[in-house]
Amino acid sequence: MLSRAVKEHNQKQAVAKEKQERLRREAAVEASKLTYRLMDTVNSGVEQAYINQRKLETEAKQLQTQANTFAKQSVLWLQMVESFNQALKELGDVENWSRVIEADMTSIASALEYAYKGDVPNTS
């Protein structure tokens, strides 16, 4: 009877041990599934951050290129405005020069006219 009790006890322990081993394997499988799901969640977030970073880098390069182009264009515009301003100054100088010449020519013409007619203007 004692041997039978020991045998039953050993059988119950073997069944419990087998059940415990099966539960441990199931728990390990479920833990592994959970780990993969968590990693997928984390990886998708990291992947999205990486994609966003690449987009930002591309847009930053485009912005830098456009800024350089705008700076070059601004320099050209400033040069054009400066040239235009210089041309206006030169036109003003030419206009002033032509007025002086006109006044001189008028003065000379008047002097020649007086000299031709024999009239000398009073210098007193």
CSV table of N, CA, C and O in Angstrom, one decimal:
chain,number,residue,atom,x,y,z
A,1,MET,N,0.8,-1.2,0.0
A,1,MET,CA,0.0,0.0,0.0
A,1,MET,C,0.9,1.3,0.0
A,1,MET,O,0.5,2.2,-0.7
A,2,LEU,N,1.9,1.3,0.7
A,2,LEU,CA,2.8,2.4,0.8
A,2,LEU,C,3.5,2.6,-0.6
A,2,LEU,O,3.7,3.7,-1.1
A,3,SER,N,3.9,1.5,-1.2
A,3,SER,CA,4.5,1.5,-2.5
A,3,SER,C,3.5,2.1,-3.6
A,3,SER,O,3.9,2.8,-4.5
A,4,ARG,N,2.2,1.7,-3.4
A,4,ARG,CA,1.2,2.2,-4.3
A,4,ARG,C,1.1,3.7,-4.1
A,4,ARG,O,0.9,4.5,-5.1
A,5,ALA,N,1.1,4.2,-2.9
A,5,ALA,CA,0.9,5.6,-2.6
A,5,ALA,C,2.1,6.4,-3.1
A,5,ALA,O,2.0,7.5,-3.7
A,6,VAL,N,3.3,5.8,-3.0
A,6,VAL,CA,4.5,6.4,-3.5
A,6,VAL,C,4.4,6.5,-5.0
A,6,VAL,O,4.8,7.5,-5.6
A,7,LYS,N,3.9,5.4,-5.6
A,7,LYS,CA,3.8,5.3,-7.1
A,7,LYS,C,2.8,6.4,-7.6
A,7,LYS,O,3.1,7.1,-8.5
A,8,GLU,N,1.7,6.5,-6.9
A,8,GLU,CA,0.6,7.5,-7.3
A,8,GLU,C,1.2,8.9,-7.1
A,8,GLU,O,1.0,9.8,-7.9
A,9,HIS,N,1.9,9.1,-6.0
A,9,HIS,CA,2.5,10.4,-5.7
A,9,HIS,C,3.5,10.7,-6.8
A,9,HIS,O,3.5,11.9,-7.3
A,10,ASN,N,4.3,9.8,-7.2
A,10,ASN,CA,5.3,10.0,-8.3
A,10,ASN,C,4.6,10.3,-9.6
A,10,ASN,O,5.1,11.1,-10.4
A,11,GLN,N,3.5,9.6,-9.9
A,11,GLN,CA,2.8,9.8,-11.1
A,11,GLN,C,2.1,11.2,-11.1
A,11,GLN,O,2.2,11.9,-12.1
A,12,LYS,N,1.6,11.6,-9.9
A,12,LYS,CA,1.0,12.9,-9.8
A,12,LYS,C,2.0,14.0,-10.0
A,12,LYS,O,1.8,15.0,-10.6
A,13,GLN,N,3.2,13.7,-9.4
A,13,GLN,CA,4.3,14.7,-9.5
A,13,GLN,C,4.7,14.8,-11.0
A,13,GLN,O,5.1,15.9,-11.5
A,14,ALA,N,4.8,13.7,-11.6
A,14,ALA,CA,5.2,13.6,-13.0
A,14,ALA,C,4.2,14.4,-13.9
A,14,ALA,O,4.6,15.2,-14.8
A,15,VAL,N,2.9,14.2,-13.6
A,15,VAL,CA,1.9,14.9,-14.4
A,15,VAL,C,2.0,16.4,-14.1
A,15,VAL,O,1.9,17.2,-15.0
A,16,ALA,N,2.1,16.7,-12.8
A,16,ALA,CA,2.2,18.1,-12.4
A,16,ALA,C,3.5,18.8,-13.0
A,16,ALA,O,3.5,19.9,-13.5
A,17,LYS,N,4.6,18.0,-13.0
A,17,LYS,CA,5.8,18.5,-13.6
A,17,LYS,C,5.6,18.7,-15.1
A,17,LYS,O,6.1,19.7,-15.7
A,18,GLU,N,5.0,17.8,-15.8
A,18,GLU,CA,4.7,17.9,-17.2
A,18,GLU,C,3.8,19.1,-17.5
A,18,GLU,O,4.0,19.8,-18.5
A,19,LYS,N,2.8,19.2,-16.7
A,19,LYS,CA,1.9,20.3,-16.9
A,19,LYS,C,2.6,21.7,-16.7
A,19,LYS,O,2.4,22.6,-17.4
A,20,GLN,N,3.5,21.7,-15.6
A,20,GLN,CA,4.2,22.9,-15.3
A,20,GLN,C,5.2,23.2,-16.5
A,20,GLN,O,5.3,24.3,-16.9
A,21,GLU,N,5.8,22.2,-17.1
A,21,GLU,CA,6.7,22.3,-18.2
A,21,GLU,C,6.0,22.9,-19.4
A,21,GLU,O,6.4,23.7,-20.1
A,22,ARG,N,4.8,22.3,-19.7
A,22,ARG,CA,3.9,22.7,-20.8
A,22,ARG,C,3.5,24.2,-20.6
A,22,ARG,O,3.6,25.0,-21.5
A,23,LEU,N,3.1,24.6,-19.4
A,23,LEU,CA,2.8,26.0,-19.1
A,23,LEU,C,4.0,26.9,-19.3
A,23,LEU,O,3.8,28.0,-19.8
A,24,ARG,N,5.1,26.4,-18.9
A,24,ARG,CA,6.4,27.2,-19.0
A,24,ARG,C,6.7,27.5,-20.5
A,24,ARG,O,7.0,28.6,-20.9
A,25,ARG,N,6.5,26.4,-21.3
A,25,ARG,CA,6.8,26.6,-22.7
A,25,ARG,C,5.7,27.5,-23.4
A,25,ARG,O,6.1,28.4,-24.2
A,26,GLU,N,4.5,27.4,-23.0
A,26,GLU,CA,3.4,28.3,-23.5
A,26,GLU,C,3.7,29.7,-23.1
A,26,GLU,O,3.6,30.7,-23.9
A,27,ALA,N,4.1,29.9,-21.8
A,27,ALA,CA,4.5,31.2,-21.3
A,27,ALA,C,5.7,31.8,-22.1
A,27,ALA,O,5.7,33.0,-22.5
A,28,ALA,N,6.6,31.0,-22.4
A,28,ALA,CA,7.8,31.4,-23.2
A,28,ALA,C,7.4,31.8,-24.6
A,28,ALA,O,7.8,32.8,-25.1
A,29,VAL,N,6.5,31.0,-25.2
A,29,VAL,CA,6.0,31.4,-26.5
A,29,VAL,C,5.2,32.7,-26.5
A,29,VAL,O,5.4,33.6,-27.4
A,30,GLU,N,4.4,32.8,-25.5
A,30,GLU,CA,3.6,34.1,-25.4
A,30,GLU,C,4.5,35.3,-25.1
A,30,GLU,O,4.3,36.4,-25.7
A,31,ALA,N,5.5,35.1,-24.3
A,31,ALA,CA,6.4,36.2,-24.0
A,31,ALA,C,7.2,36.5,-25.3
A,31,ALA,O,7.4,37.7,-25.5
A,32,SER,N,7.5,35.5,-26.0
A,32,SER,CA,8.3,35.8,-27.3
A,32,SER,C,7.4,36.6,-28.2
A,32,SER,O,7.8,37.5,-28.9
A,33,LYS,N,6.1,36.2,-28.4
A,33,LYS,CA,5.1,36.9,-29.2
A,33,LYS,C,5.0,38.4,-28.7
A,33,LYS,O,5.0,39.3,-29.6
A,34,LEU,N,4.9,38.5,-27.4
A,34,LEU,CA,4.7,39.9,-26.9
A,34,LEU,C,6.0,40.7,-27.2
A,34,LEU,O,5.9,41.9,-27.6
A,35,THR,N,7.1,40.1,-27.1
A,35,THR,CA,8.4,40.8,-27.3
A,35,THR,C,8.4,41.2,-28.8
A,35,THR,O,8.8,42.4,-29.1
A,36,TYR,N,8.0,40.3,-29.7
A,36,TYR,CA,8.0,40.7,-31.1
A,36,TYR,C,7.1,41.8,-31.4
A,36,TYR,O,7.4,42.7,-32.2
A,37,ARG,N,5.9,41.8,-30.8
A,37,ARG,CA,4.9,42.8,-31.0
A,37,ARG,C,5.4,44.2,-30.5
A,37,ARG,O,5.3,45.2,-31.1
A,38,LEU,N,6.0,44.1,-29.3
A,38,LEU,CA,6.6,45.3,-28.7
A,38,LEU,C,7.7,45.9,-29.6
A,38,LEU,O,7.8,47.1,-29.9
A,39,MET,N,8.6,45.0,-30.1
A,39,MET,CA,9.7,45.4,-31.0
A,39,MET,C,9.1,46.0,-32.3
A,39,MET,O,9.6,47.0,-32.8
A,40,ASP,N,8.1,45.4,-32.8
A,40,ASP,CA,7.5,45.9,-34.0
A,40,ASP,C,6.9,47.3,-33.8
A,40,ASP,O,7.1,48.2,-34.6
A,41,THR,N,6.3,47.5,-32.7
A,41,THR,CA,5.7,48.8,-32.3
A,41,THR,C,6.8,49.8,-32.2
A,41,THR,O,6.8,50.9,-32.8
A,42,VAL,N,7.9,49.5,-31.5
A,42,VAL,CA,9.0,50.4,-31.3
A,42,VAL,C,9.7,50.6,-32.6
A,42,VAL,O,10.0,51.8,-33.0
A,43,ASN,N,9.9,49.6,-33.4
A,43,ASN,CA,10.6,49.7,-34.7
A,43,ASN,C,9.8,50.6,-35.7
A,43,ASN,O,10.4,51.3,-36.4
A,44,SER,N,8.5,50.4,-35.6
A,44,SER,CA,7.7,51.3,-36.6
A,44,SER,C,7.8,52.7,-36.2
A,44,SER,O,7.9,53.6,-37.1
A,45,GLY,N,7.9,53.0,-34.9
A,45,GLY,CA,8.1,54.4,-34.5
A,45,GLY,C,9.5,54.9,-34.9
A,45,GLY,O,9.6,56.0,-35.4
A,46,VAL,N,10.5,54.1,-34.7
A,46,VAL,CA,11.8,54.4,-35.1
A,46,VAL,C,11.9,54.6,-36.6
A,46,VAL,O,12.5,55.5,-37.1
A,47,GLU,N,11.3,53.7,-37.3
A,47,GLU,CA,11.3,53.8,-38.8
A,47,GLU,C,10.6,55.1,-39.2
A,47,GLU,O,11.1,55.8,-40.1
A,48,GLN,N,9.5,55.5,-38.6
A,48,GLN,CA,8.8,56.7,-39.0
A,48,GLN,C,9.7,57.9,-38.7
A,48,GLN,O,9.8,58.8,-39.4
A,49,ALA,N,10.4,57.8,-37.5
A,49,ALA,CA,11.3,58.9,-37.2
A,49,ALA,C,12.4,59.0,-38.2
A,49,ALA,O,12.8,60.1,-38.6
A,50,TYR,N,13.0,57.9,-38.6
A,50,TYR,CA,14.0,57.9,-39.6
A,50,TYR,C,13.5,58.5,-40.9
A,50,TYR,O,14.2,59.3,-41.6
A,51,ILE,N,12.4,58.1,-41.4
A,51,ILE,CA,11.8,58.6,-42.6
A,51,ILE,C,11.6,60.1,-42.5
A,51,ILE,O,11.9,60.8,-43.4
A,52,ASN,N,11.1,60.6,-41.4
A,52,ASN,CA,10.9,62.0,-41.2
A,52,ASN,C,12.2,62.7,-41.2
A,52,ASN,O,12.3,63.8,-41.7
A,53,GLN,N,13.2,62.1,-40.6
A,53,GLN,CA,14.5,62.8,-40.6
A,53,GLN,C,15.1,62.9,-42.0
A,53,GLN,O,15.6,63.9,-42.3
A,54,ARG,N,14.9,61.8,-42.8
A,54,ARG,CA,15.4,61.9,-44.2
A,54,ARG,C,14.7,63.0,-44.9
A,54,ARG,O,15.3,63.7,-45.7
A,55,LYS,N,13.4,63.1,-44.7
A,55,LYS,CA,12.6,64.1,-45.4
A,55,LYS,C,13.1,65.5,-45.0
A,55,LYS,O,13.2,66.4,-45.8
A,56,LEU,N,13.3,65.7,-43.7
A,56,LEU,CA,13.8,67.0,-43.2
A,56,LEU,C,15.2,67.3,-43.8
A,56,LEU,O,15.4,68.5,-44.2
A,57,GLU,N,16.0,66.3,-43.9
A,57,GLU,CA,17.4,66.6,-44.5
A,57,GLU,C,17.2,67.0,-45.9
A,57,GLU,O,17.9,67.9,-46.4
A,58,THR,N,16.4,66.3,-46.7
A,58,THR,CA,16.2,66.6,-48.1
A,58,THR,C,15.6,68.0,-48.2
A,58,THR,O,16.1,68.8,-49.0
A,59,GLU,N,14.6,68.4,-47.4
A,59,GLU,CA,14.0,69.7,-47.5
A,59,GLU,C,15.0,70.8,-47.1
A,59,GLU,O,15.0,71.9,-47.6
A,60,ALA,N,15.9,70.4,-46.1
A,60,ALA,CA,16.9,71.4,-45.6
A,60,ALA,C,17.9,71.7,-46.8
A,60,ALA,O,18.3,72.8,-47.0
A,61,LYS,N,18.3,70.6,-47.5
A,61,LYS,CA,19.2,70.8,-48.6
A,61,LYS,C,18.5,71.6,-49.7
A,61,LYS,O,19.2,72.5,-50.3
A,62,GLN,N,17.2,71.4,-50.0
A,62,GLN,CA,16.5,72.2,-51.0
A,62,GLN,C,16.4,73.6,-50.6
A,62,GLN,O,16.6,74.6,-51.4
A,63,LEU,N,16.1,73.8,-49.3
A,63,LEU,CA,16.1,75.2,-48.8
A,63,LEU,C,17.4,75.9,-48.9
A,63,LEU,O,17.5,77.1,-49.2
A,64,GLN,N,18.5,75.2,-48.5
A,64,GLN,CA,19.8,75.8,-48.6
A,64,GLN,C,20.1,76.2,-50.1
A,64,GLN,O,20.6,77.3,-50.4
A,65,THR,N,19.8,75.3,-51.0
A,65,THR,CA,20.0,75.6,-52.4
A,65,THR,C,19.2,76.8,-52.9
A,65,THR,O,19.7,77.7,-53.6
A,66,GLN,N,17.9,76.9,-52.5
A,66,GLN,CA,17.1,78.0,-52.8
A,66,GLN,C,17.6,79.3,-52.2
A,66,GLN,O,17.5,80.3,-52.8
A,67,ALA,N,18.1,79.2,-51.0
A,67,ALA,CA,18.6,80.4,-50.3
A,67,ALA,C,19.9,80.9,-51.0
A,67,ALA,O,20.0,82.1,-51.2
A,68,ASN,N,20.7,80.0,-51.4
A,68,ASN,CA,21.9,80.4,-52.2
A,68,ASN,C,21.5,81.0,-53.5
A,68,ASN,O,22.1,82.0,-53.9
A,69,THR,N,20.5,80.4,-54.2
A,69,THR,CA,20.1,81.0,-55.5
A,69,THR,C,19.5,82.4,-55.2
A,69,THR,O,19.8,83.3,-56.0
A,70,PHE,N,18.7,82.5,-54.2
A,70,PHE,CA,18.1,83.8,-53.9
A,70,PHE,C,19.2,84.9,-53.5
A,70,PHE,O,19.1,86.0,-54.0
A,71,ALA,N,20.2,84.4,-52.8
A,71,ALA,CA,21.3,85.4,-52.5
A,71,ALA,C,22.1,85.8,-53.7
A,71,ALA,O,22.4,87.0,-53.9
A,72,LYS,N,22.3,84.9,-54.7
A,72,LYS,CA,23.0,85.3,-55.9
A,72,LYS,C,22.1,86.2,-56.7
A,72,LYS,O,22.6,87.2,-57.3
A,73,GLN,N,20.8,85.9,-56.8
A,73,GLN,CA,19.9,86.8,-57.5
A,73,GLN,C,19.8,88.2,-56.9
A,73,GLN,O,19.8,89.2,-57.6
A,74,SER,N,19.8,88.2,-55.6
A,74,SER,CA,19.8,89.5,-54.8
A,74,SER,C,21.0,90.3,-55.2
A,74,SER,O,20.9,91.5,-55.4
A,75,VAL,N,22.2,89.7,-55.2
A,75,VAL,CA,23.4,90.4,-55.6
A,75,VAL,C,23.3,91.0,-57.0
A,75,VAL,O,23.7,92.1,-57.3
A,76,LEU,N,22.8,90.1,-57.9
A,76,LEU,CA,22.6,90.6,-59.3
A,76,LEU,C,21.6,91.8,-59.3
A,76,LEU,O,21.9,92.8,-60.1
A,77,TRP,N,20.5,91.7,-58.6
A,77,TRP,CA,19.6,92.8,-58.5
A,77,TRP,C,20.2,94.1,-58.0
A,77,TRP,O,20.0,95.2,-58.5
A,78,LEU,N,21.0,93.9,-56.9
A,78,LEU,CA,21.7,95.1,-56.3
A,78,LEU,C,22.6,95.7,-57.3
A,78,LEU,O,22.8,96.9,-57.4
A,79,GLN,N,23.3,94.9,-58.1
A,79,GLN,CA,24.3,95.4,-59.1
A,79,GLN,C,23.5,96.1,-60.2
A,79,GLN,O,23.9,97.2,-60.7
A,80,MET,N,22.3,95.6,-60.6
A,80,MET,CA,21.5,96.2,-61.6
A,80,MET,C,21.0,97.6,-61.1
A,80,MET,O,21.0,98.6,-61.8
A,81,VAL,N,20.6,97.6,-59.9
A,81,VAL,CA,20.1,98.9,-59.3
A,81,VAL,C,21.2,99.9,-59.2
A,81,VAL,O,21.0,101.1,-59.5
A,82,GLU,N,22.4,99.5,-58.8
A,82,GLU,CA,23.5,100.3,-58.7
A,82,GLU,C,23.9,100.9,-60.1
A,82,GLU,O,24.2,102.1,-60.3
A,83,SER,N,23.9,100.0,-61.1
A,83,SER,CA,24.1,100.5,-62.5
A,83,SER,C,23.1,101.5,-62.9
A,83,SER,O,23.5,102.5,-63.6
A,84,PHE,N,21.8,101.2,-62.6
A,84,PHE,CA,20.8,102.1,-63.0
A,84,PHE,C,21.0,103.5,-62.3
A,84,PHE,O,20.8,104.5,-62.9
A,85,ASN,N,21.3,103.4,-61.0
A,85,ASN,CA,21.5,104.6,-60.3
A,85,ASN,C,22.7,105.4,-60.9
A,85,ASN,O,22.6,106.7,-61.0
A,86,GLN,N,23.7,104.7,-61.2
A,86,GLN,CA,24.9,105.4,-61.8
A,86,GLN,C,24.5,106.0,-63.2
A,86,GLN,O,25.0,107.1,-63.5
A,87,ALA,N,23.7,105.3,-63.9
A,87,ALA,CA,23.3,105.8,-65.2
A,87,ALA,C,22.4,107.1,-65.0
A,87,ALA,O,22.6,108.1,-65.8
A,88,LEU,N,21.6,107.1,-64.0
A,88,LEU,CA,20.8,108.3,-63.7
A,88,LEU,C,21.7,109.4,-63.3
A,88,LEU,O,21.5,110.6,-63.7
A,89,LYS,N,22.7,109.2,-62.5
A,89,LYS,CA,23.6,110.2,-62.2
A,89,LYS,C,24.3,110.8,-63.4
A,89,LYS,O,24.5,112.0,-63.5
A,90,GLU,N,24.8,109.9,-64.3
A,90,GLU,CA,25.4,110.3,-65.5
A,90,GLU,C,24.5,111.2,-66.4
A,90,GLU,O,24.9,112.2,-67.0
A,91,LEU,N,23.2,110.7,-66.4
A,91,LEU,CA,22.2,111.5,-67.2
A,91,LEU,C,22.1,112.9,-66.6
A,91,LEU,O,22.0,113.9,-67.3
A,92,GLY,N,22.1,113.0,-65.3
A,92,GLY,CA,22.0,114.3,-64.6
A,92,GLY,C,23.2,115.1,-64.9
A,92,GLY,O,23.1,116.3,-65.2
A,93,ASP,N,24.4,114.5,-64.9
A,93,ASP,CA,25.6,115.2,-65.3
A,93,ASP,C,25.6,115.7,-66.7
A,93,ASP,O,26.0,116.8,-67.0
A,94,VAL,N,25.1,114.9,-67.6
A,94,VAL,CA,25.0,115.3,-69.0
A,94,VAL,C,24.0,116.4,-69.2
A,94,VAL,O,24.2,117.4,-69.9
A,95,GLU,N,22.9,116.3,-68.5
A,95,GLU,CA,21.9,117.4,-68.6
A,95,GLU,C,22.5,118.7,-68.1
A,95,GLU,O,22.3,119.7,-68.7
A,96,ASN,N,23.1,118.6,-66.9
A,96,ASN,CA,23.8,119.8,-66.4
A,96,ASN,C,24.8,120.3,-67.3
A,96,ASN,O,24.9,121.6,-67.6
A,97,TRP,N,25.6,119.5,-67.9
A,97,TRP,CA,26.7,119.9,-68.9
A,97,TRP,C,26.0,120.5,-70.1
A,97,TRP,O,26.5,121.6,-70.5
A,98,SER,N,24.9,120.0,-70.6
A,98,SER,CA,24.2,120.5,-71.7
A,98,SER,C,23.7,121.9,-71.4
A,98,SER,O,23.7,122.8,-72.3
A,99,ARG,N,23.2,122.1,-70.2
A,99,ARG,CA,22.6,123.4,-69.8
A,99,ARG,C,23.8,124.5,-69.8
A,99,ARG,O,23.6,125.6,-70.2
A,100,VAL,N,24.9,124.1,-69.2
A,100,VAL,CA,26.0,125.0,-69.1
A,100,VAL,C,26.5,125.3,-70.6
A,100,VAL,O,26.8,126.5,-70.9
A,101,ILE,N,26.6,124.3,-71.4
A,101,ILE,CA,27.0,124.6,-72.8
A,101,ILE,C,26.0,125.5,-73.5
A,101,ILE,O,26.4,126.4,-74.2
A,102,GLU,N,24.7,125.2,-73.3
A,102,GLU,CA,23.6,126.1,-73.9
A,102,GLU,C,23.8,127.5,-73.4
A,102,GLU,O,23.7,128.5,-74.2
A,103,ALA,N,24.0,127.7,-72.1
A,103,ALA,CA,24.2,129.0,-71.5
A,103,ALA,C,25.4,129.7,-72.1
A,103,ALA,O,25.3,130.9,-72.5
A,104,ASP,N,26.5,129.0,-72.2
A,104,ASP,CA,27.7,129.5,-72.8
A,104,ASP,C,27.4,129.9,-74.3
A,104,ASP,O,27.9,130.9,-74.8
A,105,MET,N,26.8,129.0,-75.0
A,105,MET,CA,26.5,129.3,-76.5
A,105,MET,C,25.6,130.5,-76.6
A,105,MET,O,25.7,131.3,-77.5
A,106,THR,N,24.6,130.6,-75.7
A,106,THR,CA,23.7,131.7,-75.8
A,106,THR,C,24.5,133.0,-75.5
A,106,THR,O,24.3,134.0,-76.2
A,107,SER,N,25.4,132.9,-74.5
A,107,SER,CA,26.2,134.1,-74.2
A,107,SER,C,27.1,134.4,-75.4
A,107,SER,O,27.3,135.6,-75.7
A,108,ILE,N,27.7,133.5,-76.0
A,108,ILE,CA,28.6,133.7,-77.2
A,108,ILE,C,27.8,134.2,-78.3
A,108,ILE,O,28.2,135.2,-79.0
A,109,ALA,N,26.6,133.6,-78.6
A,109,ALA,CA,25.7,134.1,-79.6
A,109,ALA,C,25.3,135.6,-79.4
A,109,ALA,O,25.3,136.4,-80.4
A,110,SER,N,25.0,135.9,-78.2
A,110,SER,CA,24.6,137.3,-77.9
A,110,SER,C,25.8,138.2,-78.1
A,110,SER,O,25.7,139.3,-78.7
A,111,ALA,N,27.0,137.8,-77.7
A,111,ALA,CA,28.2,138.6,-77.9
A,111,ALA,C,28.5,138.8,-79.4
A,111,ALA,O,28.8,139.9,-79.8
A,112,LEU,N,28.3,137.7,-80.1
A,112,LEU,CA,28.6,137.8,-81.6
A,112,LEU,C,27.5,138.7,-82.2
A,112,LEU,O,27.9,139.5,-83.2
A,113,GLU,N,26.3,138.6,-81.8
A,113,GLU,CA,25.2,139.4,-82.3
A,113,GLU,C,25.5,140.9,-82.1
A,113,GLU,O,25.3,141.7,-83.0
A,114,TYR,N,25.9,141.2,-80.8
A,114,TYR,CA,26.2,142.6,-80.5
A,114,TYR,C,27.4,143.1,-81.3
A,114,TYR,O,27.5,144.2,-81.8
A,115,ALA,N,28.4,142.2,-81.4
A,115,ALA,CA,29.6,142.5,-82.2
A,115,ALA,C,29.3,142.8,-83.6
A,115,ALA,O,29.8,143.7,-84.3
A,116,TYR,N,28.4,142.0,-84.2
A,116,TYR,CA,28.0,142.1,-85.6
A,116,TYR,C,27.3,143.4,-85.8
A,116,TYR,O,27.4,144.1,-86.8
A,117,LYS,N,26.3,143.7,-84.9
A,117,LYS,CA,25.5,144.9,-85.1
A,117,LYS,C,26.3,146.2,-84.7
A,117,LYS,O,25.9,147.3,-85.0
A,118,GLY,N,27.4,146.0,-84.0
A,118,GLY,CA,28.1,147.1,-83.6
A,118,GLY,C,27.7,147.7,-82.3
A,118,GLY,O,28.2,148.7,-81.9
A,119,ASP,N,26.7,147.1,-81.7
A,119,ASP,CA,26.3,147.6,-80.4
A,119,ASP,C,27.2,146.9,-79.4
A,119,ASP,O,27.3,145.7,-79.4
A,120,VAL,N,27.7,147.7,-78.6
A,120,VAL,CA,28.4,147.1,-77.4
A,120,VAL,C,27.6,147.3,-76.2
A,120,VAL,O,27.2,148.5,-75.9
A,121,PRO,N,27.3,146.3,-75.5
A,121,PRO,CA,26.5,146.5,-74.3
A,121,PRO,C,27.3,147.3,-73.3
A,121,PRO,O,28.5,147.3,-73.2
A,122,ASN,N,26.6,148.1,-72.5
A,122,ASN,CA,27.2,148.9,-71.4
A,122,ASN,C,27.8,148.0,-70.4
A,122,ASN,O,27.1,147.2,-69.8
A,123,THR,N,29.0,148.2,-70.1
A,123,THR,CA,29.7,147.4,-69.1
A,123,THR,C,29.8,148.2,-67.8
A,123,THR,O,30.4,147.8,-66.9
A,124,SER,N,29.3,149.4,-67.8
A,124,SER,CA,29.4,150.2,-66.6
A,124,SER,C,28.3,150.1,-65.7
A,124,SER,O,27.3,149.6,-65.8
